[in-house]
Structures are given as structure tokens and as C-alpha cells.
PDB file of C-alpha atoms in Angstrom:
ATOM      1  CA  LYS A   1      88.219 136.749  70.689  1.00  0.00           C
ATOM      2  CA  ASN A   2      86.868 136.490  74.263  1.00  0.00           C
ATOM      3  CA  VAL A   3      86.708 132.690  74.056  1.00  0.00           C
ATOM      4  CA  GLU A   4      90.306 132.616  72.777  1.00  0.00           C
ATOM      5  CA  LEU A   5      91.411 134.960  75.575  1.00  0.00           C
ATOM      6  CA  GLU A   6      89.617 132.843  78.196  1.00  0.00           C
ATOM      7  CA  GLY A   7      91.452 129.753  76.901  1.00  0.00           C
ATOM      8  CA  VAL A   8      94.817 131.517  77.126  1.00  0.00           C
ATOM      9  CA  ASN A   9      94.000 132.775  80.629  1.00  0.00           C
ATOM     10  CA  ALA A  10      93.005 129.266  81.743  1.00  0.00           C
ATOM     11  CA  LYS A  11      96.278 127.820  80.402  1.00  0.00           C
ATOM     12  CA  LEU A  12      98.215 130.636  82.086  1.00  0.00           C
ATOM     13  CA  ALA A  13      96.476 129.919  85.410  1.00  0.00           C
ATOM     14  CA  VAL A  14      97.545 126.255  85.178  1.00  0.00           C
ATOM     15  CA  VAL A  15     101.154 127.254  84.470  1.00  0.00           C
ATOM     16  CA  VAL A  16     101.169 129.732  87.377  1.00  0.00           C
ATOM     17  CA  ALA A  17      99.787 127.058  89.727  1.00  0.00           C
ATOM     18  CA  GLU A  18     102.480 124.604  88.559  1.00  0.00           C
ATOM     19  CA  LEU A  19     105.213 127.221  89.112  1.00  0.00           C
ATOM     20  CA  GLU A  20     103.905 127.992  92.611  1.00  0.00           C
ATOM     21  CA  LEU A  21     104.000 124.281  93.419  1.00  0.00           C
ATOM     22  CA  LEU A  22     107.567 123.966  92.088  1.00  0.00           C
ATOM     23  CA  ALA A  23     108.631 126.951  94.209  1.00  0.00           C
ATOM     24  CA  THR A  24     107.266 125.480  97.449  1.00  0.00           C
ATOM     25  CA  VAL A  25     107.328 121.671  97.235  1.00  0.00           C
ATOM     26  CA  ASP A  26     110.369 119.409  97.066  1.00  0.00           C
ATOM     27  CA  GLY A  27     110.069 117.503  93.793  1.00  0.00           C
ATOM     28  CA  LEU A  28     111.361 114.202  95.201  1.00  0.00           C
ATOM     29  CA  THR A  29     109.641 113.899  98.569  1.00  0.00           C
ATOM     30  CA  ALA A  30     106.479 115.975  97.910  1.00  0.00           C
ATOM     31  CA  ILE A  31     106.942 117.833 101.210  1.00  0.00           C
ATOM     32  CA  PRO A  32     107.622 121.556 101.560  1.00  0.00           C
ATOM     33  CA  ASN A  33     111.077 122.734 100.531  1.00  0.00           C
ATOM     34  CA  ARG A  34     113.638 124.801 102.391  1.00  0.00           C
ATOM     35  CA  ARG A  35     112.259 128.074 101.027  1.00  0.00           C
ATOM     36  CA  VAL A  36     108.906 127.371 102.717  1.00  0.00           C
ATOM     37  CA  PHE A  37     110.655 126.412 105.954  1.00  0.00           C
ATOM     38  CA  ASP A  38     112.832 129.547 105.939  1.00  0.00           C
ATOM     39  CA  ARG A  39     109.749 131.725 105.560  1.00  0.00           C
ATOM     40  CA  ALA A  40     107.868 129.821 108.270  1.00  0.00           C
ATOM     41  CA  ILE A  41     110.657 129.985 110.867  1.00  0.00           C
ATOM     42  CA  GLU A  42     111.040 133.709 110.239  1.00  0.00           C
ATOM     43  CA  LEU A  43     107.328 134.255 110.913  1.00  0.00           C
ATOM     44  CA  GLU A  44     107.324 131.894 113.890  1.00  0.00           C
ATOM     45  CA  THR A  45     110.299 133.716 115.412  1.00  0.00           C
ATOM     46  CA  GLN A  46     108.502 137.056 115.101  1.00  0.00           C
ATOM     47  CA  ARG A  47     105.393 135.522 116.648  1.00  0.00           C
ATOM     48  CA  GLY A  48     107.473 133.955 119.439  1.00  0.00           C
ATOM     49  CA  ILE A  49     109.092 137.260 120.316  1.00  0.00           C
ATOM     50  CA  ARG A  50     105.761 139.101 120.274  1.00  0.00           C
ATOM     51  CA  ARG A  51     103.662 136.519 122.107  1.00  0.00           C
ATOM     52  CA  HIS A  52     106.278 134.633 124.175  1.00  0.00           C
ATOM     53  CA  HIS A  53     105.290 131.157 123.007  1.00  0.00           C
ATOM     54  CA  ASP A  54     107.356 128.018 122.531  1.00  0.00           C
ATOM     55  CA  PHE A  55     108.476 126.237 119.398  1.00  0.00           C
ATOM     56  CA  CYS A  56     111.298 123.866 118.482  1.00  0.00           C
ATOM     57  CA  VAL A  57     113.488 123.295 115.461  1.00  0.00           C
ATOM     58  CA  VAL A  58     114.383 119.680 114.750  1.00  0.00           C
ATOM     59  CA  MET A  59     117.098 118.681 112.259  1.00  0.00           C
ATOM     60  CA  VAL A  60     117.020 115.092 110.955  1.00  0.00           C
ATOM     61  CA  ASP A  61     119.765 113.432 108.898  1.00  0.00           C
ATOM     62  CA  VAL A  62     119.663 109.916 107.446  1.00  0.00           C
ATOM     63  CA  ASP A  63     122.576 107.911 108.887  1.00  0.00           C
ATOM     64  CA  HIS A  64     125.056 106.391 106.419  1.00  0.00           C
ATOM     65  CA  PHE A  65     123.012 107.638 103.459  1.00  0.00           C
ATOM     66  CA  LYS A  66     126.058 107.772 101.167  1.00  0.00           C
ATOM     67  CA  HIS A  67     126.556 104.050 101.847  1.00  0.00           C
ATOM     68  CA  TYR A  68     122.887 103.397 100.956  1.00  0.00           C
ATOM     69  CA  ASN A  69     123.227 105.339  97.685  1.00  0.00           C
ATOM     70  CA  ASP A  70     126.628 103.893  96.744  1.00  0.00           C
ATOM     71  CA  THR A  71     125.553 100.315  97.499  1.00  0.00           C
ATOM     72  CA  ASN A  72     122.026 100.339  96.064  1.00  0.00           C
ATOM     73  CA  GLY A  73     122.056 103.139  93.476  1.00  0.00           C
ATOM     74  CA  HIS A  74     120.511 106.587  93.398  1.00  0.00           C
ATOM     75  CA  PRO A  75     116.980 105.452  92.430  1.00  0.00           C
ATOM     76  CA  ALA A  76     116.888 103.274  95.582  1.00  0.00           C
ATOM     77  CA  GLY A  77     118.279 106.211  97.588  1.00  0.00           C
ATOM     78  CA  ASP A  78     115.514 108.423  96.204  1.00  0.00           C
ATOM     79  CA  ARG A  79     112.890 105.877  97.256  1.00  0.00           C
ATOM     80  CA  ALA A  80     114.442 105.723 100.734  1.00  0.00           C
ATOM     81  CA  LEU A  81     114.249 109.524 101.081  1.00  0.00           C
ATOM     82  CA  GLN A  82     110.618 109.443  99.955  1.00  0.00           C
ATOM     83  CA  LYS A  83     109.853 106.832 102.595  1.00  0.00           C
ATOM     84  CA  VAL A  84     111.707 108.750 105.338  1.00  0.00           C
ATOM     85  CA  ALA A  85     109.636 111.843 104.480  1.00  0.00           C
ATOM     86  CA  SER A  86     106.420 109.827 104.466  1.00  0.00           C
ATOM     87  CA  VAL A  87     107.134 108.127 107.807  1.00  0.00           C
ATOM     88  CA  MET A  88     107.965 111.451 109.463  1.00  0.00           C
ATOM     89  CA  ARG A  89     104.945 113.214 107.970  1.00  0.00           C
ATOM     90  CA  ASP A  90     102.700 110.473 109.372  1.00  0.00           C
ATOM     91  CA  ALA A  91     104.350 110.759 112.813  1.00  0.00           C
ATOM     92  CA  LEU A  92     103.878 114.542 113.097  1.00  0.00           C
ATOM     93  CA  ARG A  93     100.862 116.685 113.884  1.00  0.00           C
ATOM     94  CA  THR A  94      99.224 118.489 110.984  1.00  0.00           C
ATOM     95  CA  THR A  95     100.258 121.801 112.593  1.00  0.00           C
ATOM     96  CA  ASP A  96     103.972 120.907 112.423  1.00  0.00           C
ATOM     97  CA  LEU A  97     106.015 121.775 109.352  1.00  0.00           C
ATOM     98  CA  LEU A  98     108.254 119.083 107.870  1.00  0.00           C
ATOM     99  CA  ALA A  99     110.534 120.225 105.046  1.00  0.00           C
ATOM    100  CA  ARG A 100     113.422 118.849 103.045  1.00  0.00           C
ATOM    101  CA  TYR A 101     116.427 120.901 104.014  1.00  0.00           C
ATOM    102  CA  GLY A 102     118.815 119.474 101.444  1.00  0.00           C
ATOM    103  CA  GLY A 103     120.296 116.129 100.431  1.00  0.00           C
ATOM    104  CA  GLU A 104     119.359 113.584 103.091  1.00  0.00           C
ATOM    105  CA  GLU A 105     118.606 116.252 105.684  1.00  0.00           C
ATOM    106  CA  PHE A 106     115.135 117.254 106.849  1.00  0.00           C
ATOM    107  CA  VAL A 107     113.963 119.956 109.216  1.00  0.00           C
ATOM    108  CA  VAL A 108     110.832 120.210 111.354  1.00  0.00           C
ATOM    109  CA  LEU A 109     109.205 123.233 112.932  1.00  0.00           C
ATOM    110  CA  LEU A 110     107.235 122.082 115.992  1.00  0.00           C
ATOM    111  CA  LEU A 111     104.743 124.810 116.813  1.00  0.00           C
ATOM    112  CA  ASP A 112     103.628 125.510 120.386  1.00  0.00           C
ATOM    113  CA  THR A 113     106.154 122.946 121.648  1.00  0.00           C
ATOM    114  CA  ASP A 114     108.539 123.377 124.571  1.00  0.00           C
ATOM    115  CA  LEU A 115     111.969 121.734 124.782  1.00  0.00           C
ATOM    116  CA  GLU A 116     110.813 118.667 126.695  1.00  0.00           C
ATOM    117  CA  ALA A 117     108.003 117.965 124.219  1.00  0.00           C
ATOM    118  CA  GLY A 118     110.348 118.705 121.302  1.00  0.00           C
ATOM    119  CA  VAL A 119     112.793 116.063 122.491  1.00  0.00           C
ATOM    120  CA  ARG A 120     109.930 113.564 122.843  1.00  0.00           C
ATOM    121  CA  VAL A 121     108.812 114.270 119.258  1.00  0.00           C
ATOM    122  CA  ALA A 122     112.390 113.988 117.984  1.00  0.00           C
ATOM    123  CA  GLU A 123     112.754 110.623 119.707  1.00  0.00           C
ATOM    124  CA  SER A 124     109.429 109.431 118.268  1.00  0.00           C
ATOM    125  CA  LEU A 125     110.601 110.405 114.763  1.00  0.00           C
ATOM    126  CA  ARG A 126     113.854 108.509 115.325  1.00  0.00           C
ATOM    127  CA  ARG A 127     111.980 105.414 116.534  1.00  0.00           C
ATOM    128  CA  ALA A 128     109.482 105.583 113.651  1.00  0.00           C
ATOM    129  CA  ILE A 129     112.292 105.517 111.073  1.00  0.00           C
ATOM    130  CA  GLU A 130     114.191 102.776 112.913  1.00  0.00           C
ATOM    131  CA  ALA A 131     111.033 100.623 113.045  1.00  0.00           C
ATOM    132  CA  SER A 132     110.209 101.099 109.348  1.00  0.00           C
ATOM    133  CA  SER A 133     111.109  98.543 106.739  1.00  0.00           C
ATOM    134  CA  PHE A 134     113.251  99.909 103.905  1.00  0.00           C
ATOM    135  CA  GLU A 135     113.992  98.147 100.620  1.00  0.00           C
ATOM    136  CA  PHE A 136     117.718  97.687 101.363  1.00  0.00           C
ATOM    137  CA  GLY A 137     117.738  98.579 105.058  1.00  0.00           C
ATOM    138  CA  GLY A 138     119.323  95.292 106.105  1.00  0.00           C
ATOM    139  CA  GLY A 139     122.463  96.181 104.162  1.00  0.00           C
ATOM    140  CA  GLN A 140     123.067  99.363 106.160  1.00  0.00           C
ATOM    141  CA  PRO A 141     125.940  99.496 108.691  1.00  0.00           C
ATOM    142  CA  MET A 142     123.421  99.395 111.568  1.00  0.00           C
ATOM    143  CA  GLY A 143     121.323  96.678 109.905  1.00  0.00           C
ATOM    144  CA  ARG A 144     118.505  99.135 109.195  1.00  0.00           C
ATOM    145  CA  VAL A 145     117.890 102.703 108.053  1.00  0.00           C
ATOM    146  CA  THR A 146     118.264 105.101 110.975  1.00  0.00           C
ATOM    147  CA  VAL A 147     118.411 108.850 111.544  1.00  0.00           C
ATOM    148  CA  SER A 148     120.267 111.201 113.839  1.00  0.00           C
ATOM    149  CA  VAL A 149     118.244 114.088 115.240  1.00  0.00           C
ATOM    150  CA  GLY A 150     119.092 117.447 116.819  1.00  0.00           C
ATOM    151  CA  VAL A 151     116.699 119.728 118.695  1.00  0.00           C
ATOM    152  CA  ALA A 152     116.834 123.432 119.571  1.00  0.00           C
ATOM    153  CA  ALA A 153     114.105 125.323 121.432  1.00  0.00           C
ATOM    154  CA  PHE A 154     113.148 128.949 120.862  1.00  0.00           C
ATOM    155  CA  GLY A 155     114.064 131.124 123.828  1.00  0.00           C
ATOM    156  CA  VAL A 156     116.110 128.350 125.453  1.00  0.00           C
ATOM    157  CA  HIS A 157     118.774 127.843 122.799  1.00  0.00           C
ATOM    158  CA  GLY A 158     118.412 131.084 120.895  1.00  0.00           C
ATOM    159  CA  VAL A 159     115.937 133.465 119.402  1.00  0.00           C
ATOM    160  CA  GLY A 160     116.902 134.064 115.777  1.00  0.00           C
ATOM    161  CA  PRO A 161     116.244 131.548 112.993  1.00  0.00           C
ATOM    162  CA  SER A 162     119.922 131.160 112.058  1.00  0.00           C
ATOM    163  CA  GLU A 163     120.916 130.633 115.704  1.00  0.00           C
ATOM    164  CA  LEU A 164     118.211 128.007 116.238  1.00  0.00           C
ATOM    165  CA  LEU A 165     119.118 126.180 113.029  1.00  0.00           C
ATOM    166  CA  ALA A 166     122.817 126.242 113.927  1.00  0.00           C
ATOM    167  CA  ARG A 167     122.112 124.844 117.397  1.00  0.00           C
ATOM    168  CA  ALA A 168     119.804 122.104 116.071  1.00  0.00           C
ATOM    169  CA  ASP A 169     122.508 121.248 113.526  1.00  0.00           C
ATOM    170  CA  GLU A 170     125.192 121.118 116.248  1.00  0.00           C
ATOM    171  CA  ALA A 171     122.981 118.760 118.274  1.00  0.00           C
ATOM    172  CA  LEU A 172     122.467 116.622 115.168  1.00  0.00           C
ATOM    173  CA  TYR A 173     126.212 116.297 114.650  1.00  0.00           C
ATOM    174  CA  ALA A 174     126.709 115.498 118.338  1.00  0.00           C
ATOM    175  CA  ALA A 175     124.184 112.665 117.841  1.00  0.00           C
ATOM    176  CA  LYS A 176     126.216 111.426 114.862  1.00  0.00           C
ATOM    177  CA  ARG A 177     129.494 111.625 116.813  1.00  0.00           C
ATOM    178  CA  GLY A 178     127.800 109.810 119.696  1.00  0.00           C
ATOM    179  CA  GLY A 179     127.089 106.745 117.569  1.00  0.00           C
ATOM    180  CA  ARG A 180     124.168 107.792 115.340  1.00  0.00           C
ATOM    181  CA  ASN A 181     120.533 106.677 115.647  1.00  0.00           C
ATOM    182  CA  ARG A 182     119.858 109.060 118.534  1.00  0.00           C
ATOM    183  CA  ALA A 183     118.033 112.316 119.236  1.00  0.00           C
ATOM    184  CA  LEU A 184     119.723 115.041 121.270  1.00  0.00           C
ATOM    185  CA  ALA A 185     118.825 118.531 122.426  1.00  0.00           C
ATOM    186  CA  TRP A 186     121.503 121.202 122.105  1.00  0.00           C
ATOM    187  CA  THR A 187     123.791 121.906 125.045  1.00  0.00           C
ATOM    188  CA  SER A 188     126.574 124.484 125.326  1.00  0.00           C
ATOM    189  CA  GLU A 189     129.168 121.653 125.180  1.00  0.00           C
ATOM    190  CA  MET A 190     128.108 121.073 121.567  1.00  0.00           C
ATOM    191  CA  ALA A 191     129.023 124.593 120.407  1.00  0.00           C
ATOM    192  CA  GLY A 192     131.271 124.565 117.401  1.00  0.00           C
ATOM    193  CA  GLY A 193     129.345 122.201 115.151  1.00  0.00           C
ATOM    194  CA  PRO A 194     130.537 119.249 113.078  1.00  0.00           C
ATOM    195  CA  GLU A 195     134.103 118.026 113.331  1.00  0.00           C
TER     196      GLU A 195
END
């Protein structure tokens, strides 16, 4: 009986571990999912308020991704998203949190990073994607796969998670309206979001 019970417990432990992984990791890109990011930004905000330290939220969206998918098919689009995630993960510090936010949108939590440094990181992510070779990148409207990036800094652009995410998103859409393939920090002129 004990041996049988140990076998059942071992199988149950494997299933629990698999469920925990499914709850925290994006199945396509193998990076943390939005649920993990939401929890992390909540904790980081509390820490920022208590200890008065800097961090930035960076929103990244793949430019003309619908065109990529429609032209090359969804499997190719999936491979492109996997590569975007991989390139960004390699360009970030291990202390930063990269997560898939949804669709072709990613979000980064840059810990202990002020606005100036956050913009530099955002620009380095943009350049890393632009410089990468993608399977069908040459067929994109800009002749390569590119991203638009928006940055918001804790304490400078807001304090709460939803405010910071909204401001980073507004900056992202300003980058798209400005011609794509650019990284911008939020400014009050951007208030109002996507058009």
C-alpha cells in the first residue's frame, strides 16, 4: 500500500509542477506570462513606495505583425514571436522581467532603473530586434522585423501599476504613430492613448 501511495504521490507532484509551469510561463515563447508580470509589478510598486527606488515599465509591440502573419502564415508568425522573445531575453539583465503581455506585445520590468537608463535599455531592445535576421523579415513593410517601444518610469510617470502600464502603452502608440521602429518615453502630450 505504501509503495502504491508513493507512486501516486510522485505522479501527483509531476502534475502539480506541470500546472504551476502552465500558470506562469507563456506556452509559445517560454517566457513568463502576464499573470507573473502583474504580480511582479504590484510587488515592485509596493517596494518602490516603501523604499523610494526606481524602476521602469517597457511595452514592446512587433511592428506590422498582422502583415507578417497574413503573408507567411501563423506557424511562421509563432516562430517570429519566439525569436523576438529570445532576442530580448538575451539583451536584458537577469534581474529584469520580460513577459508576454498578449498577442505580439511584450512587457519588461526594469528593476533599479531610472528613466534615462530605461530609455537606453528600450533603445537597445529596439536595435537588437532590428539587427536580427528573421525568416521572412525581408518581406516586411520596413524590409525587416522591427518593434515599437514605450517607456514609463515609476515616480516620474505615475506610481500605480495600471497608471504605469497605461503610460508605457501610450508611449508605445506614439512610437507607432511616429513611424514605428522607435523607442519613446511617455510625455504628457501622449495622454489619451492609441488613436
